mmCIF file of C-alpha atoms and ligand atoms in Angstrom:
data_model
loop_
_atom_site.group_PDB
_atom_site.id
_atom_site.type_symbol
_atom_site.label_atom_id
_atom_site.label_comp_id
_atom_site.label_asym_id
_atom_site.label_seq_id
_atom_site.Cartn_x
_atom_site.Cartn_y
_atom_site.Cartn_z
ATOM 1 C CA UNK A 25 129.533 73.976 116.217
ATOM 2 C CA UNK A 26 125.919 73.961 116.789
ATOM 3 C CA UNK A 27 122.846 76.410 115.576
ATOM 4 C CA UNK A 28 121.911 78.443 118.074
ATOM 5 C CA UNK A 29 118.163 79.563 118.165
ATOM 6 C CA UNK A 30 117.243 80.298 121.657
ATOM 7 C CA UNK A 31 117.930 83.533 122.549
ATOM 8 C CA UNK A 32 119.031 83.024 126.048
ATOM 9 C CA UNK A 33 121.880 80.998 124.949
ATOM 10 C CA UNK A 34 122.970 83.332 122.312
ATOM 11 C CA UNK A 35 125.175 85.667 124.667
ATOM 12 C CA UNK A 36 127.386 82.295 125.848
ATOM 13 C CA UNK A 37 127.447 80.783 122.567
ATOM 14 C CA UNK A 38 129.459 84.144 121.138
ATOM 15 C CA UNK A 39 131.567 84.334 123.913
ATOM 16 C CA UNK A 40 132.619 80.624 123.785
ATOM 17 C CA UNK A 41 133.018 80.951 120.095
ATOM 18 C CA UNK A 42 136.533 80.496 118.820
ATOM 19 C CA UNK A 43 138.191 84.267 118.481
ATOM 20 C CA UNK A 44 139.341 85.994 114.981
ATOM 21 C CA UNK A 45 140.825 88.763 114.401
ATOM 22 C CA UNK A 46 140.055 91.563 112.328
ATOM 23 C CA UNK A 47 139.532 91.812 108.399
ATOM 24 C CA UNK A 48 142.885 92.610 106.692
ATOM 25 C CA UNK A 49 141.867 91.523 102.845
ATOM 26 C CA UNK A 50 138.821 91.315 100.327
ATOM 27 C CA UNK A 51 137.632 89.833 97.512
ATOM 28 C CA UNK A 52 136.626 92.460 94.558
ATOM 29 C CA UNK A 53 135.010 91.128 91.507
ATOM 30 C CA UNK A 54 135.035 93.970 88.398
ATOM 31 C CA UNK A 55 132.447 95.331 87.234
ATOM 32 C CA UNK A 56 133.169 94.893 83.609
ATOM 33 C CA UNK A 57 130.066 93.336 82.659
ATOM 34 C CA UNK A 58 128.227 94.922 85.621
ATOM 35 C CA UNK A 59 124.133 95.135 84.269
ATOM 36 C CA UNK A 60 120.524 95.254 85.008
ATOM 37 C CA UNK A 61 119.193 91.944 82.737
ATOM 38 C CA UNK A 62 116.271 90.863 84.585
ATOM 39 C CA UNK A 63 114.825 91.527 88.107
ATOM 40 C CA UNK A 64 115.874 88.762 90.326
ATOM 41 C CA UNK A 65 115.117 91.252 93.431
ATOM 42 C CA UNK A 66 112.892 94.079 94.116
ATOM 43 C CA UNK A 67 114.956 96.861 93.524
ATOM 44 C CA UNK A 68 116.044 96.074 89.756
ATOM 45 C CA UNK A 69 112.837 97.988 88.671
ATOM 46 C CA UNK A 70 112.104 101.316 88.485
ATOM 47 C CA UNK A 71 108.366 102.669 89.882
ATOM 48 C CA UNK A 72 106.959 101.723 85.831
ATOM 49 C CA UNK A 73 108.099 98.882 86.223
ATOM 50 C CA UNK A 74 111.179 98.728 83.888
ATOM 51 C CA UNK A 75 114.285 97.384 84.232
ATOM 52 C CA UNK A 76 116.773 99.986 85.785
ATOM 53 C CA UNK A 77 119.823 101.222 83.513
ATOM 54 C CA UNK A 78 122.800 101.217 84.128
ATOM 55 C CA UNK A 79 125.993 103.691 83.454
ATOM 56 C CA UNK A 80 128.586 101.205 83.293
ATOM 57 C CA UNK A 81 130.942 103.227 83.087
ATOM 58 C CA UNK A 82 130.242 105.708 86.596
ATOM 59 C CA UNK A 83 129.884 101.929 87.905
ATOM 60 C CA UNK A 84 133.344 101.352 87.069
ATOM 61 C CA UNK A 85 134.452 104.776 88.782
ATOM 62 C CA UNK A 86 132.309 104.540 91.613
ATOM 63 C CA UNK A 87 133.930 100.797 92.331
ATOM 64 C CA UNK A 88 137.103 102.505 91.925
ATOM 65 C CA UNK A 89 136.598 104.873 94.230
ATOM 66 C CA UNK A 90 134.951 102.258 96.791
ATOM 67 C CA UNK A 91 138.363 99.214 96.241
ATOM 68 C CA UNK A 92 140.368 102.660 97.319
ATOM 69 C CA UNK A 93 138.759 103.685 100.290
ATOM 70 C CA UNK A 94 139.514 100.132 101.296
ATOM 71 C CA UNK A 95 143.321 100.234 100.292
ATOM 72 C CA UNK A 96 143.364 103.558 101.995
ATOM 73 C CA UNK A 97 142.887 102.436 105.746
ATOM 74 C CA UNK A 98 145.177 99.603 104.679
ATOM 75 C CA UNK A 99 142.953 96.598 103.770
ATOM 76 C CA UNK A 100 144.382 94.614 100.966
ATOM 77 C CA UNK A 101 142.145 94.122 97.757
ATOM 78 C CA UNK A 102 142.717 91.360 95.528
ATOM 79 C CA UNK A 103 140.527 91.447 92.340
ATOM 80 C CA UNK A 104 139.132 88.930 89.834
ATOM 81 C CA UNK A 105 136.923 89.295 86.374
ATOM 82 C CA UNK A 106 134.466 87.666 85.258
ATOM 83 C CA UNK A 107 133.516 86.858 81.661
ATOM 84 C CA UNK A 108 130.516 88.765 80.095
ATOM 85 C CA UNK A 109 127.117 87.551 80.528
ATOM 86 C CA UNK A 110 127.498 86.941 84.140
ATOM 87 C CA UNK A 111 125.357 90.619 85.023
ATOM 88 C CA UNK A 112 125.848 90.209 88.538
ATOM 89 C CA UNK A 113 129.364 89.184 88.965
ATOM 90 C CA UNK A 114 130.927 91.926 90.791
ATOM 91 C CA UNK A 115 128.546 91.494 93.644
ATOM 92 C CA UNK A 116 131.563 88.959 95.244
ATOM 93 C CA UNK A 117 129.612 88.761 99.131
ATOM 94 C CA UNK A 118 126.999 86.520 97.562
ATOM 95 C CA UNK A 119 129.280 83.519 95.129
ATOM 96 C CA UNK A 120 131.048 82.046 98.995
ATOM 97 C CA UNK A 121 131.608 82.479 102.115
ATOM 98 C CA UNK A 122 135.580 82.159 103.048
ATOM 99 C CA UNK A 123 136.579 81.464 106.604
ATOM 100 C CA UNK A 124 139.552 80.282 108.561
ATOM 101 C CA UNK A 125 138.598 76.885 109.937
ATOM 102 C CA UNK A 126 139.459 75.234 113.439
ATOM 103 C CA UNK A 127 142.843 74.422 112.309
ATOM 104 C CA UNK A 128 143.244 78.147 111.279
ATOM 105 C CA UNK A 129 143.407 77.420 107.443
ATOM 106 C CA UNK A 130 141.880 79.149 104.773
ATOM 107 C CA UNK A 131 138.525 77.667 103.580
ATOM 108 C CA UNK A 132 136.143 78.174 101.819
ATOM 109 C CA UNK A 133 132.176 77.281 101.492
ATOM 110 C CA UNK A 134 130.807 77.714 97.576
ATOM 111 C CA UNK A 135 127.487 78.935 97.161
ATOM 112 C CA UNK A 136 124.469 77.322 95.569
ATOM 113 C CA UNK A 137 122.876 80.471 94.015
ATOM 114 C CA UNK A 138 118.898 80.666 94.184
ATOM 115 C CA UNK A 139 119.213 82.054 90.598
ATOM 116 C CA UNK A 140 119.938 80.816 87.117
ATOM 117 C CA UNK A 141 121.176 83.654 86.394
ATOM 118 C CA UNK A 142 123.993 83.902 88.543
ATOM 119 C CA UNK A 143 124.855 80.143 89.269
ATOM 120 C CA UNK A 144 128.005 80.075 86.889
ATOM 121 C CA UNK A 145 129.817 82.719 88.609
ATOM 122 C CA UNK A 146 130.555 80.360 91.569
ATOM 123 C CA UNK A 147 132.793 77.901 89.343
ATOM 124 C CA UNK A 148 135.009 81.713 88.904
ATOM 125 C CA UNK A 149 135.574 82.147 92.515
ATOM 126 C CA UNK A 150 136.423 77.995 92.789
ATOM 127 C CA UNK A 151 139.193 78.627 90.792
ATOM 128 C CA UNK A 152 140.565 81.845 92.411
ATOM 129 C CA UNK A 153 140.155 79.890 95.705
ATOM 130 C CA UNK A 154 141.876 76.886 94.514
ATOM 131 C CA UNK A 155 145.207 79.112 93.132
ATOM 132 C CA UNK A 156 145.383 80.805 96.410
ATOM 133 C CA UNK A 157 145.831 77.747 99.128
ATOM 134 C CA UNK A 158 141.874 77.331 99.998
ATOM 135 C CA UNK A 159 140.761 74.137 101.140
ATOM 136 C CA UNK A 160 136.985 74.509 98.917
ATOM 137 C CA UNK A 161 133.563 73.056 100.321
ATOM 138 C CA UNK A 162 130.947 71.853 98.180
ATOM 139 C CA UNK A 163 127.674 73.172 99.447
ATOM 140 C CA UNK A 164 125.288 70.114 99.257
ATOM 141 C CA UNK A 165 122.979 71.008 95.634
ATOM 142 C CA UNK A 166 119.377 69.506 97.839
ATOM 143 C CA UNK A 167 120.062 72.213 100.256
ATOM 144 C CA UNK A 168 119.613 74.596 97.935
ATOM 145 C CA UNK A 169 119.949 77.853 97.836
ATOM 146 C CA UNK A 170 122.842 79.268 99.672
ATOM 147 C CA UNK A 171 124.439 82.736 98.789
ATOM 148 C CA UNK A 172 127.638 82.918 100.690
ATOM 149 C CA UNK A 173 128.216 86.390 102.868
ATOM 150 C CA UNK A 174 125.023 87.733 101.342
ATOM 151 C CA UNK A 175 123.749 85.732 104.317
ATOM 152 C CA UNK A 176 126.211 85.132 106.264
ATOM 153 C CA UNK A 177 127.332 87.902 108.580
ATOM 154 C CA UNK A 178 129.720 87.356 110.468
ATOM 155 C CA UNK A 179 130.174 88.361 114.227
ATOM 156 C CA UNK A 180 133.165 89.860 114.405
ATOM 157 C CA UNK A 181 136.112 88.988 116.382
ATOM 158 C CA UNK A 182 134.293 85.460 116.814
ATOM 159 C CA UNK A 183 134.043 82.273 114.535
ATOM 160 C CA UNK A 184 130.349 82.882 114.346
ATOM 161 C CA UNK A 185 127.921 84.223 111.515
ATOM 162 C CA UNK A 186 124.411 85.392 111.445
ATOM 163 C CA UNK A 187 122.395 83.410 108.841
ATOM 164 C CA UNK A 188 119.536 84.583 106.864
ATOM 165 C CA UNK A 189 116.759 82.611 105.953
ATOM 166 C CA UNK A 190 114.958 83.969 103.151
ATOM 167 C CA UNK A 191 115.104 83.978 99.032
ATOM 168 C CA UNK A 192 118.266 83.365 98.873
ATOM 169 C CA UNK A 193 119.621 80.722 101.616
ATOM 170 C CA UNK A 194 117.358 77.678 103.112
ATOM 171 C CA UNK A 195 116.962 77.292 106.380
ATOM 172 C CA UNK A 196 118.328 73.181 105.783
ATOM 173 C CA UNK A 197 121.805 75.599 104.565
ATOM 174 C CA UNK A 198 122.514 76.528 108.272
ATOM 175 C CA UNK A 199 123.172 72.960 109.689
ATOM 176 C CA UNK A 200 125.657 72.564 107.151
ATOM 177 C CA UNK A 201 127.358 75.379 107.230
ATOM 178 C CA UNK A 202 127.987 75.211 111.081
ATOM 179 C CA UNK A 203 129.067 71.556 110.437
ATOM 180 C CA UNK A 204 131.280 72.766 107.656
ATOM 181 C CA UNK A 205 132.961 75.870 108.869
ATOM 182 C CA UNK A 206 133.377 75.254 112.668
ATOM 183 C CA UNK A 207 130.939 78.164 113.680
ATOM 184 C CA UNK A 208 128.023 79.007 115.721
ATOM 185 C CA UNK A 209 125.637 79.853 113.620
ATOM 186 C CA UNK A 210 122.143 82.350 115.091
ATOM 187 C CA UNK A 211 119.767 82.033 112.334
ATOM 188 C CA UNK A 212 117.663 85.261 111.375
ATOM 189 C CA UNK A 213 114.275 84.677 109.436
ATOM 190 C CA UNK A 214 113.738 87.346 107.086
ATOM 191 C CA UNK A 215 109.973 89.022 106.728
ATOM 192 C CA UNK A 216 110.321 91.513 103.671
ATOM 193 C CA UNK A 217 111.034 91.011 100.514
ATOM 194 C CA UNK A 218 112.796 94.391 99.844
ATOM 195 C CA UNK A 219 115.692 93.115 102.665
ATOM 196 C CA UNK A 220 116.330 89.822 100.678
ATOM 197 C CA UNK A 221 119.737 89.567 101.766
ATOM 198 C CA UNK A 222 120.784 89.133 105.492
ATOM 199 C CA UNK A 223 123.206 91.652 104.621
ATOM 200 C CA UNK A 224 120.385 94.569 103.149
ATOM 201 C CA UNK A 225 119.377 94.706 107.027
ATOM 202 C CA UNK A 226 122.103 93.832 109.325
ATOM 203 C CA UNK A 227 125.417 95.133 109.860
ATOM 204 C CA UNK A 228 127.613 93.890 112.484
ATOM 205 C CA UNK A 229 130.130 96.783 113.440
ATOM 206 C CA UNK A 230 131.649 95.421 116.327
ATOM 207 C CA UNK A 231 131.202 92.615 118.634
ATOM 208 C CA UNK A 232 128.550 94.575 120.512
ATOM 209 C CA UNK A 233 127.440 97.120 117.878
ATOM 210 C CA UNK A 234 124.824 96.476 114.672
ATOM 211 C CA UNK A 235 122.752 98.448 112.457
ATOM 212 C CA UNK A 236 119.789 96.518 111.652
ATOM 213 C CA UNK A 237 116.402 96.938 109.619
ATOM 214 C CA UNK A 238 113.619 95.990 112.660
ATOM 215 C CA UNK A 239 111.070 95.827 110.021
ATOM 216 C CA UNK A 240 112.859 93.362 108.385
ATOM 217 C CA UNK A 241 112.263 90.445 111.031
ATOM 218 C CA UNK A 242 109.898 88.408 113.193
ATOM 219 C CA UNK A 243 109.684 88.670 116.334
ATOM 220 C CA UNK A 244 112.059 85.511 117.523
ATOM 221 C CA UNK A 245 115.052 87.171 115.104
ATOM 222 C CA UNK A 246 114.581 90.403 117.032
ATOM 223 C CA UNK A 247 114.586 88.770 120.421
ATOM 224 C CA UNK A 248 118.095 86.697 119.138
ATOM 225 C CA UNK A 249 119.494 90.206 117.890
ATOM 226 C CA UNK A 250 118.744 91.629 120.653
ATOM 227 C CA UNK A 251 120.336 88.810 122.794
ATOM 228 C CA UNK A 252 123.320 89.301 120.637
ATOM 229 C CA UNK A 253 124.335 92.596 120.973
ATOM 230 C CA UNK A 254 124.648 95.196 123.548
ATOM 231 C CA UNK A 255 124.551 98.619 121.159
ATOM 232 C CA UNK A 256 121.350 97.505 118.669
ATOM 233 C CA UNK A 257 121.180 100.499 116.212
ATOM 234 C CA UNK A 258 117.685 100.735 114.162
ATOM 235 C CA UNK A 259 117.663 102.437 111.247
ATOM 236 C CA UNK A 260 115.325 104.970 110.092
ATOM 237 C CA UNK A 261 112.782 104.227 106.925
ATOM 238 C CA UNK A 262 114.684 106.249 104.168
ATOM 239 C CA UNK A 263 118.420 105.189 105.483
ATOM 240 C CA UNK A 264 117.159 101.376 105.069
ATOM 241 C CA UNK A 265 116.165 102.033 101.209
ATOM 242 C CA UNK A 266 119.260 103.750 101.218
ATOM 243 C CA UNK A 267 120.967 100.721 101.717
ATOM 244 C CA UNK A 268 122.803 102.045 105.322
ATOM 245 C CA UNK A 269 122.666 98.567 106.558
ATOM 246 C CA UNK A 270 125.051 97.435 103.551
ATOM 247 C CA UNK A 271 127.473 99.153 104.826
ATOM 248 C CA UNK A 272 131.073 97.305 106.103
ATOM 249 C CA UNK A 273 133.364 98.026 109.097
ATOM 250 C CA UNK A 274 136.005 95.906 108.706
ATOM 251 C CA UNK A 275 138.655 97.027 111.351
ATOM 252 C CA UNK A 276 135.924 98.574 114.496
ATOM 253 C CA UNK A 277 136.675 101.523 113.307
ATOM 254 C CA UNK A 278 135.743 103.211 109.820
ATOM 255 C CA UNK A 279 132.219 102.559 108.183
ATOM 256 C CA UNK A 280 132.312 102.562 104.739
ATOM 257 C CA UNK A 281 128.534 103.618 103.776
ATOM 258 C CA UNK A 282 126.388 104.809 100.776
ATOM 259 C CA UNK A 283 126.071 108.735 101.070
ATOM 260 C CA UNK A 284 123.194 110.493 102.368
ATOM 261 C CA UNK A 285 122.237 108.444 104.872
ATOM 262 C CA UNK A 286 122.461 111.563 107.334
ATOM 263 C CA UNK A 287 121.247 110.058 110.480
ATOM 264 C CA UNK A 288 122.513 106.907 110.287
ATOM 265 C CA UNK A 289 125.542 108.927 109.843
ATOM 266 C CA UNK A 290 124.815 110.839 113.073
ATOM 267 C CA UNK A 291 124.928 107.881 115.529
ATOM 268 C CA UNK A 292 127.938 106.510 114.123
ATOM 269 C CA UNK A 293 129.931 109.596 114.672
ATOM 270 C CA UNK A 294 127.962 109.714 118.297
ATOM 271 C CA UNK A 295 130.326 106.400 119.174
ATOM 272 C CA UNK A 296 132.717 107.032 117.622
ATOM 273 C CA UNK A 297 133.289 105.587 114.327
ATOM 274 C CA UNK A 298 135.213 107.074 111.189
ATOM 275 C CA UNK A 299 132.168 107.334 108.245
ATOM 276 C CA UNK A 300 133.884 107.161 104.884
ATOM 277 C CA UNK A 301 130.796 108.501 102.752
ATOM 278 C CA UNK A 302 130.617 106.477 98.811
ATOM 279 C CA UNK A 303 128.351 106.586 96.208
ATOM 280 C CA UNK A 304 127.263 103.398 95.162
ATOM 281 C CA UNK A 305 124.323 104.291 93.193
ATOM 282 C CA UNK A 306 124.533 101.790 90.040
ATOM 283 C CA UNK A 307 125.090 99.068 92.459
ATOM 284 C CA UNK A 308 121.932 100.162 93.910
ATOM 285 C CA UNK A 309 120.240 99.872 90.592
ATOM 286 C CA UNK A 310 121.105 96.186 91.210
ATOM 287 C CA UNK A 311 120.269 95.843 94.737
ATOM 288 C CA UNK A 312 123.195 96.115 96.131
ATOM 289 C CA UNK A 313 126.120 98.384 98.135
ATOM 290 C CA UNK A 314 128.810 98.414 99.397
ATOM 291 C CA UNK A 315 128.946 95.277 101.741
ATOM 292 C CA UNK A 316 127.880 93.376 98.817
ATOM 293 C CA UNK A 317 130.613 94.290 97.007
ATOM 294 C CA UNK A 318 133.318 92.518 98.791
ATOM 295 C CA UNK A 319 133.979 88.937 99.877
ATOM 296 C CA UNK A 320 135.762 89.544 103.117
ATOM 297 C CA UNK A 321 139.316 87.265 103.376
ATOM 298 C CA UNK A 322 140.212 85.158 106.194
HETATM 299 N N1 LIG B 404 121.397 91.867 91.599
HETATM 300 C C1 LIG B 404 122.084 91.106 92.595
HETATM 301 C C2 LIG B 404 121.169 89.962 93.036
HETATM 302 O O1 LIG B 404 119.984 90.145 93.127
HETATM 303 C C3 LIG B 404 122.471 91.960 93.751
HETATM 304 C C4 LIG B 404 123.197 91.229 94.834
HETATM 305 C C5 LIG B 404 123.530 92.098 95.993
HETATM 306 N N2 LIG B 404 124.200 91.372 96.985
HETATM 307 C C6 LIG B 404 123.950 91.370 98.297
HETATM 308 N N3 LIG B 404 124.737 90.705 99.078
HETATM 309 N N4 LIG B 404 122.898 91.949 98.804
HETATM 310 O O2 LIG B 404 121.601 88.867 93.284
#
C-alpha cells in the first residue's frame, strides 16, 4: 500500500483501506526498572534543569491501576519484564509496531530506536513476538530511526496508520513500513519538540473522531488531518502538557486519559464517550502516558 500525502486523496485512501476490527489485547511491559537516567526528551527535566525523580514504587501502583482499567472493559493484557538498566522499558508503544498483515496473520515490525539508550529493549519484545506465532520484520538499520506505535497511529477500523516524522522516526521509515505491513500510510511532520511522539499529539478515537495538538504541525499535516477525519478535536494549551492526546480508546467507546484534563474531558462526554480518569504522573516524569504504555495486539 502506498503513502498517501495529498490531502484530497486521503478520504478514499481510508475508505479503500483493508478493514480491522477493534483492539481486544495489549502489550504491557513492567515497570520494574521504570527511571529517569538521562533526558532523551523534553519533559525528563524539571524547570532547574534536573533530572525528574521518580517514585518507583506509586509507578508500579499507578500501572496497576492503568493494566486494570484495561482488563475491566474486557481487553486482554499480556505482560513482559525487562531486565534492569533498560530505564524506559515499560513504555511498550515505542519497541514495535504489531499488525495483522494481508493474509490476516500476526506480524510484527521491530523498531530501530533513535536512542542508545533504549535500543536493547527491542531484542525483548523479538523474543516475546517470536513465542507467540508473529511473523517479525526487520526494520532496515539505514532507515534509521523508527519507534514503533510511538509513531504509528493507527486509524482505526482500517489497515492504515498515521506516521510521524520527527526525533524519533525518519521520514525514509514510512515507505517501508507501508511496503512491509500492507497499509496506507498519511505521514504527519511534527513542528515541536515538546510533541516528539506522533502519539503526544494525536489520538485517533474512532474512524472519524481525533484529539490532536494543532500546534504541533505544519500546515500540510493539518490540511491531511483535517482531510482525514470528520470530528477534529483540538486540545486546549494545559490539556496538551497534560498529556490528553496520549490517551487510548481502544473499543469506540471508553477513553482511558490522564486526570485533570477537565475540558478535554468535557467534549468527550459531549459525544458520547465513557472517560476512565488515571493518574499517570511518573510516566509523565518520563514523557509519557497512557497510550505509551501499551503496544496494542492484532
Ligand atoms: N522516556 C521515554 C522516551 O523518551 C518516553 C517514551 C514515551 N513514549 C511515547 N510513545 N510517547 O523514549
Amino acid at each position: 500500500m502506498p503513502v498517501i500525502a495529498n490531502a484530497d486523496d486521503i478520504p478514499n485512501a481510508l475508505l479503500d483501506a483493508p478493514g480491522r476490527g477493534p483492539c481486544t489485547a495489549l502489550l504491557m511491559a513492567r515497570p520494574t526498572h521504570f527511571q529517569v537516567e538521562s533526558a532523551i526528551n523534553p519533559w525528563m527535566k524539571d524547570a532547574q534543569g534536573r533530572l525528574n525523580l521518580v517514585d518507583r514504587d506509586r509507578a508500579i501502583a499507578q500501572w496497576n491501576a492503568l493494566a486494570q482499567a484495561y482488563r475491566d472493559i474486557g481487553i486482554t493484557v499480556h505482560e513482559i519484564d525487562g531486565p534492569p538498566g533498560l530505564p524506559d522499558f515499560c513504555f511498550s508503544a515505542n519497541q514495535s509496531l504489531a499488525y495483522r498483515d494481508t493474509d490476516d496473520q500476526p506480524a510484527v515490525v521491530l523498531s530501530s530506536m533513535a536512542n542508545a539508550s533504549r535500543k536493547s529493549e527491542v531484542a525483548h519484545f523479538e523474543r516475546w513476538y517470536r513465542d507467540h506465532g508473529y511473523a517479525v520484520h526487520q526494520f532496515p538499520e539505514e532507515l534509521w530511526p523508527f519507534e514503533g506505535t510511538g509513531d504509528a497511529i493507527r486509524h482505526h477500523g482500517q489497515h492504515a496508520f498515521w506516521g510521524g516524522i520527527g526525533p524519533r522516526t525518519s521520514i525514509e521509515a514510512w515507505n517501508f513500513v507501508a511496503r512491509a505491513t500492507g497499509a496506507v500510510v498519511i505521514p504527519l511532520r511534527l513542528t515541536d519538540e515538546r510533541f516528539y511522539h506522533l502519539d503526544t499529539c494525536l489520538c485517533v478515537l474512532t474512524t472519524r473522531t481525533a484529539l490532536y495538538v494543532p500546534s504541533a504541525f505544519d500546515a500540510p499535516g493539518l490540511e491531511r488531518l483535517q482531510a482525514g477525519f470528520e470530528d477534529l478535536i483540538p486540545l486546549c494549551t494545559e490539556d496538551s502538557r497534560n498529556f490528553a492526546c496520549n490517551a487510548h480508546c481502544p473499543d469506540d467507546k471508553h477513553v482511558l486519559i490522564q486526570r485533570g484534563s477537565d475540558a478535554t474531558v468535557k467534549a468527550l462526554t459531549r459525544r458520547g464517550f465513557e472517560v476512565v480518569e488515571l493518574d499517570t504522573s511518573e510516566f509523565m516524569k518520563s514523557g509519557g502516558s497512557v497510550f505509551c504504555l501499551k503496544q496494542e495486539l492484532p
